[in-house]
Short mmCIF file of C-alpha atoms and ligand atoms in Angstrom, two decimals:
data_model
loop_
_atom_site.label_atom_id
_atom_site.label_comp_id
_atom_site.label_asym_id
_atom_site.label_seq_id
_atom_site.Cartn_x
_atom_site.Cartn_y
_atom_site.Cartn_z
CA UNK E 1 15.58 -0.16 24.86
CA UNK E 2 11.82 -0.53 24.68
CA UNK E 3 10.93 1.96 21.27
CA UNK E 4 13.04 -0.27 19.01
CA UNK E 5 11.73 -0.78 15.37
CA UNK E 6 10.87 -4.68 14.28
CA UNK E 7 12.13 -4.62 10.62
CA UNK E 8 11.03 -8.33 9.15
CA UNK E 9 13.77 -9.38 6.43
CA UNK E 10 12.19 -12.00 4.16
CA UNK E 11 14.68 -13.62 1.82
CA UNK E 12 15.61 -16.37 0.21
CA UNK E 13 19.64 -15.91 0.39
CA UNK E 14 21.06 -16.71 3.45
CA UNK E 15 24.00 -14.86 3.42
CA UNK E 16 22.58 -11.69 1.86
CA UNK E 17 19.71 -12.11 4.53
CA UNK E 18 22.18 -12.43 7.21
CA UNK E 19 23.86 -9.17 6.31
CA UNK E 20 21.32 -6.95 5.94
CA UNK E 21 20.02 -7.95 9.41
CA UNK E 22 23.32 -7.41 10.90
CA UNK E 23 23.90 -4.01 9.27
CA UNK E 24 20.34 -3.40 10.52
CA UNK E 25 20.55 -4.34 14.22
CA UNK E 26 24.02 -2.47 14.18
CA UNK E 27 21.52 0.98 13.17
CA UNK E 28 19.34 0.06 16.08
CA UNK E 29 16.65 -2.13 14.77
CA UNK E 30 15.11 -5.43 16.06
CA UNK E 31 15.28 -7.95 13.26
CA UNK E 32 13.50 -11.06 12.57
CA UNK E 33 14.54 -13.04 9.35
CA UNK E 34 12.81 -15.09 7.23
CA UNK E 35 13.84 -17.23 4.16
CA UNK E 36 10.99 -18.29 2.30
CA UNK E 37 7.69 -16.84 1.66
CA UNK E 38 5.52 -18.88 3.91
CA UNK E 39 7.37 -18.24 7.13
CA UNK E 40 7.79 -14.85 6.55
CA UNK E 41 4.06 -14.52 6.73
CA UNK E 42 3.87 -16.21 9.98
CA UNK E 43 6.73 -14.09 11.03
CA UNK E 44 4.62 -11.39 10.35
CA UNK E 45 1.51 -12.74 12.01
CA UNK E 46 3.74 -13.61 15.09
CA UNK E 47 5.76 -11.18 15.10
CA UNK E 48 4.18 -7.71 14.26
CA UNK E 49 6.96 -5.89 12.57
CA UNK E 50 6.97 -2.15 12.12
CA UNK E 51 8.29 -2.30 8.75
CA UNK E 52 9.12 -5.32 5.77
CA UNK E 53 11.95 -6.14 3.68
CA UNK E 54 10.56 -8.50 1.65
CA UNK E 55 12.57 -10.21 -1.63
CA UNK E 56 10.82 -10.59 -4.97
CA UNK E 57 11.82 -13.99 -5.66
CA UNK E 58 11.43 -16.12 -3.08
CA UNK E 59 10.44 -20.06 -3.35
CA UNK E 60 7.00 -21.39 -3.10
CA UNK E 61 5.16 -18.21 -2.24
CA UNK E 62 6.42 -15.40 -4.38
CA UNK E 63 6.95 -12.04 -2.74
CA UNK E 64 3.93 -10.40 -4.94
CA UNK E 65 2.08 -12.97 -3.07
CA UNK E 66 3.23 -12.44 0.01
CA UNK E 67 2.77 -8.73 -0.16
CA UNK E 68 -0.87 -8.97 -1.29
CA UNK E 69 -2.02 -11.19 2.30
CA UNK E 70 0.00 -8.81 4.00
CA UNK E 71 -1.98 -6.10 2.83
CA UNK E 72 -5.10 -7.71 3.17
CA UNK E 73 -5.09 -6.68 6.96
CA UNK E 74 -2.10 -4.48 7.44
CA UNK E 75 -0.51 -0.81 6.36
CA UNK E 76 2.83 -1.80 7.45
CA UNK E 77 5.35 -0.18 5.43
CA UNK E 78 6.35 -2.90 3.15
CA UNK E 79 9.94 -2.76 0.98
CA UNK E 80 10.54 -5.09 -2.31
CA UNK E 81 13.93 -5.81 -3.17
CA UNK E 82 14.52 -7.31 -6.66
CA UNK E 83 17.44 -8.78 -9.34
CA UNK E 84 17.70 -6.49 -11.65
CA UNK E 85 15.74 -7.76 -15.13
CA UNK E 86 12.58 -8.05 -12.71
CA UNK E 87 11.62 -4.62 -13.07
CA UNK E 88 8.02 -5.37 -15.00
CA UNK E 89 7.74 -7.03 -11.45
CA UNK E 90 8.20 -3.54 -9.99
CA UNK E 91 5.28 -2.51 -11.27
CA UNK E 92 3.05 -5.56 -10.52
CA UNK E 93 4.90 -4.82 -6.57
CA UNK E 94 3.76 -1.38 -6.10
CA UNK E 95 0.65 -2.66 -7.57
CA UNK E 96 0.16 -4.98 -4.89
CA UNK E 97 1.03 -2.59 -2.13
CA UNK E 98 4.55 -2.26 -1.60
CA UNK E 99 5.63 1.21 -0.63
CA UNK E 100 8.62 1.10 -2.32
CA UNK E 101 11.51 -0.95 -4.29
CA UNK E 102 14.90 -1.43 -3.94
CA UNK E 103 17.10 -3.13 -7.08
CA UNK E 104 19.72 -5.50 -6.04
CA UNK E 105 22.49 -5.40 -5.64
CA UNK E 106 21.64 -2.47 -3.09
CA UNK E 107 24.06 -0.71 -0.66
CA UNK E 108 22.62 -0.99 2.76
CA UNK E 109 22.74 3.15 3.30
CA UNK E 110 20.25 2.90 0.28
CA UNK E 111 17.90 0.32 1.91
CA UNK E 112 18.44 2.65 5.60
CA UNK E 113 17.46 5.71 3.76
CA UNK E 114 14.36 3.58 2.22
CA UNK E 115 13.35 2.33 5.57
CA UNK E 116 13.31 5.69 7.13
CA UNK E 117 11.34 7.24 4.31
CA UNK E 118 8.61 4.25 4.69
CA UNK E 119 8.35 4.88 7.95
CA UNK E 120 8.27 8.22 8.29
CA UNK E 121 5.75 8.19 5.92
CA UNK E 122 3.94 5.94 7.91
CA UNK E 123 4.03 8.10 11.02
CA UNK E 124 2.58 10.90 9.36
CA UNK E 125 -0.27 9.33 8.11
CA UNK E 126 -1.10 7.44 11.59
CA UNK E 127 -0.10 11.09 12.93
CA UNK E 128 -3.35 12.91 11.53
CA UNK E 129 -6.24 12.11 12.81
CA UNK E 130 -6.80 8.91 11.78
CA UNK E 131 -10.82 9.30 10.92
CA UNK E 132 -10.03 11.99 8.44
CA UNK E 133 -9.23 11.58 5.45
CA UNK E 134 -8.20 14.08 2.88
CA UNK E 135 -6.48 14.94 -0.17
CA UNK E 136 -6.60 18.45 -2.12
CA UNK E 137 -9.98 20.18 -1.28
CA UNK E 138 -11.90 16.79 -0.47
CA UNK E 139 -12.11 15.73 3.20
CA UNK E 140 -13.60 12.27 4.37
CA UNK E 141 -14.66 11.58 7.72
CA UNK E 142 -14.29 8.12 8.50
CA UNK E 143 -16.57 8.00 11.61
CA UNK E 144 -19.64 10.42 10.52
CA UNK E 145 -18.88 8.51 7.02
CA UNK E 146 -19.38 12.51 5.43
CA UNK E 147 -17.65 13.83 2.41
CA UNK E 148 -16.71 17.67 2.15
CA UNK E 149 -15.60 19.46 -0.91
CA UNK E 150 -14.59 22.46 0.23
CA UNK E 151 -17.20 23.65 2.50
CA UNK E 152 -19.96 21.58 0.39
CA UNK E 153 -21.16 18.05 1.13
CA UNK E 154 -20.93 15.26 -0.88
CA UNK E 155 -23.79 11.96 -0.77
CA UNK E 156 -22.27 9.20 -1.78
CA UNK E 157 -23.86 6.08 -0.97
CA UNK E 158 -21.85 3.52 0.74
CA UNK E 159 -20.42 1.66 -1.80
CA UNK E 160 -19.08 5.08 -3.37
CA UNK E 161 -17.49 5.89 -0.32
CA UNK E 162 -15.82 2.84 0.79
CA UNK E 163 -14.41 3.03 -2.37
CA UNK E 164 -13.42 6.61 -1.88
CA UNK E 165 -11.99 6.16 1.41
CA UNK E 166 -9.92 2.96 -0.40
CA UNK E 167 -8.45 5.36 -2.96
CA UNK E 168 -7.63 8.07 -0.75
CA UNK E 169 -5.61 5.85 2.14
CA UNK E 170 -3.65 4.54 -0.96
CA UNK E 171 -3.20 7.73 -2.56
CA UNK E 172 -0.43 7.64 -5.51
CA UNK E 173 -0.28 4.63 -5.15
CA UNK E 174 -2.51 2.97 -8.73
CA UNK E 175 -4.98 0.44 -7.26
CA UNK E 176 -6.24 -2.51 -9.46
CA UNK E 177 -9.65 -3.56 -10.27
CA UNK E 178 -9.23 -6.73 -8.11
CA UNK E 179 -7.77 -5.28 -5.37
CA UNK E 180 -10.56 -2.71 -5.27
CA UNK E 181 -13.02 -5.54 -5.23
CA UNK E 182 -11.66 -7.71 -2.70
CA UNK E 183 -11.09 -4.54 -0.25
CA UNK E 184 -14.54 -2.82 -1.15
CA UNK E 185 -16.81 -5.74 -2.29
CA UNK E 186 -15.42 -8.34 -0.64
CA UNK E 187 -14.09 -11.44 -1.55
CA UNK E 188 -16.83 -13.07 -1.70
CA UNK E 189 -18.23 -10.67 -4.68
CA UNK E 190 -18.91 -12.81 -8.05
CA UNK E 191 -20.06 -10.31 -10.05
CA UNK E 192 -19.07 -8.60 -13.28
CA UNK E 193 -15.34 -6.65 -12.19
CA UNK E 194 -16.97 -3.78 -14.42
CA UNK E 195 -18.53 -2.80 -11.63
CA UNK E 196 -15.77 -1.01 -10.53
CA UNK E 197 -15.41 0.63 -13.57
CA UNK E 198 -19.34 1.77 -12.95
CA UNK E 199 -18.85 2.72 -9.59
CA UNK E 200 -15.52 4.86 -9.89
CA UNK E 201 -18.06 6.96 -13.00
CA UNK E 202 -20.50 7.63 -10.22
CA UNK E 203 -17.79 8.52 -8.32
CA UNK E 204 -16.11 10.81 -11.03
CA UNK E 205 -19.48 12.54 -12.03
CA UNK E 206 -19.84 13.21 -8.12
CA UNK E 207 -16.80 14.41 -7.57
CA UNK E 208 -15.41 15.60 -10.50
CA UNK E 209 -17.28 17.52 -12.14
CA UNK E 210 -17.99 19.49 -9.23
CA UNK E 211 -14.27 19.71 -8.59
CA UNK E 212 -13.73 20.96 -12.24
CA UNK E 213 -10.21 18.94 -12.41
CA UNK E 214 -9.76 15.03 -12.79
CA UNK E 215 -9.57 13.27 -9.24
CA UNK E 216 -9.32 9.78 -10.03
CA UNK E 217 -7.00 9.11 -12.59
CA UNK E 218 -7.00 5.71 -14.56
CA UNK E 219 -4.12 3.94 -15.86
CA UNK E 220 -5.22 1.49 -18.69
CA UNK E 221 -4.89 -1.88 -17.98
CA UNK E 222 -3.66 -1.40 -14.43
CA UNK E 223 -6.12 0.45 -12.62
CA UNK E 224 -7.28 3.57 -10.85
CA UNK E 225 -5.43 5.99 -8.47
CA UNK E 226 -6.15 9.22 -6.52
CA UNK E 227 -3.04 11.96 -7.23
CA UNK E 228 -1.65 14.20 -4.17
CA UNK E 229 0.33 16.96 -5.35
CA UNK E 230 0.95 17.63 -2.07
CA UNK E 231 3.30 14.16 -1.41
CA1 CA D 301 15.43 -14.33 -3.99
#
């Protein structure tokens, strides 16, 4: 069969490891299995999977870790599963761009369900036109780089709409100020992180106050995030 999905399992225990990839080739998947963080990067590099299971704890390279290189340069669907008593680490997962969690001890129809929701979320988003952007009224064109609210333009400068755009592809999903600045500033940006904070006002005041309702929400301490009622 050529349309098979690549799941990548990345996790420490062997045995646990070893089951989930048999349960998972027996649903139709190609599997490729790492046990430590490292290699399952370089899994992923080599390896291009269409979707990650990737284990909290793992030795050497934590799975936060991993999951924040992976998302440096990739939208692939990306799973956490952690021990129970790790769930602050939930938080700080999602936060570093996992689509989802599952707690061990897990029962595989749990993890298959998971997986298909990931990816089917996944498919809809790369199913839209991919240089349009949009959530409620706002629509951003990725290509003419234009903002419409409604039927009205928005000018944002560049800055205020790569930031935009970052928000909006990782809708519900709260964003931190790092994250924003590595993605939108660069990682080469030394600067005061407050300029985030600066940029997401011009943002608000733009957008906004013409919308009437809050479109950016913050969570204190965490970060920012852009709300669809619609998911
Ligand atoms: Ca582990």
């Amino acid at each position: 069969m050529e349309n098979k999905i690549k799941a990548l399992i990345i996790e420490d225990e062997v045995k646990l490891a070893r089951f989930v990839e048999l349960e998972l080739r027996h649903e139709g998947y190609d599997v490729v299995v790492a046990n430590d963080g490292r290699s399952g990067l370089e899994c992923f590099e080599s390896e291009k999977p269409d979707i990650i299971l990737l284990d909290l704890m793992l030795p050497g390279l934590s799975g936060i870790e991993v999951c924040r290189r992976i998302r440096k340069d990739s939208d692939v669907p990306i799973i956490m599963t952690t021990a129970k008593g790790e769930v602050m680490d939930k938080v700080l997962g999602l936060d570093n761009g996992a689509d989802d969690y599952i707690t061990k001890p897990f029962a595989i129809e749990e993890v298959l369900a998971r997986m298909r929701v990931a990816l089917k979320h996944r498919k809809t988003a790369e199913g839209e036109n991919p240089t349009r952007l949009s959530v409620k009224d706002l629509t951003l064109d990725l290509g003419k780089r234009t903002v419409k609210l409604g039927d009205n333009n928005i000018d944002l400068t560049k800055r205020e709409f790569d930031l935009l755009a970052y928000l909006i592809k990782n809708k519900n999903i709260v964003i931190s100020r790092e994250q924003i600045l590595n993605k939108v500033w660069g990682y080469d940006y030394f600067g005061e992180t407050n300029v985030v904070d600066v940029y997401i006002r011009y943002l608000r005041t733009k957008i906004d106050d013409k919308y009437g309702e809050k479109f950016i929400h913050t969570i204190r301490g965490v970060g920012y995030y852009v709300k669809d009622d619609e998911d």
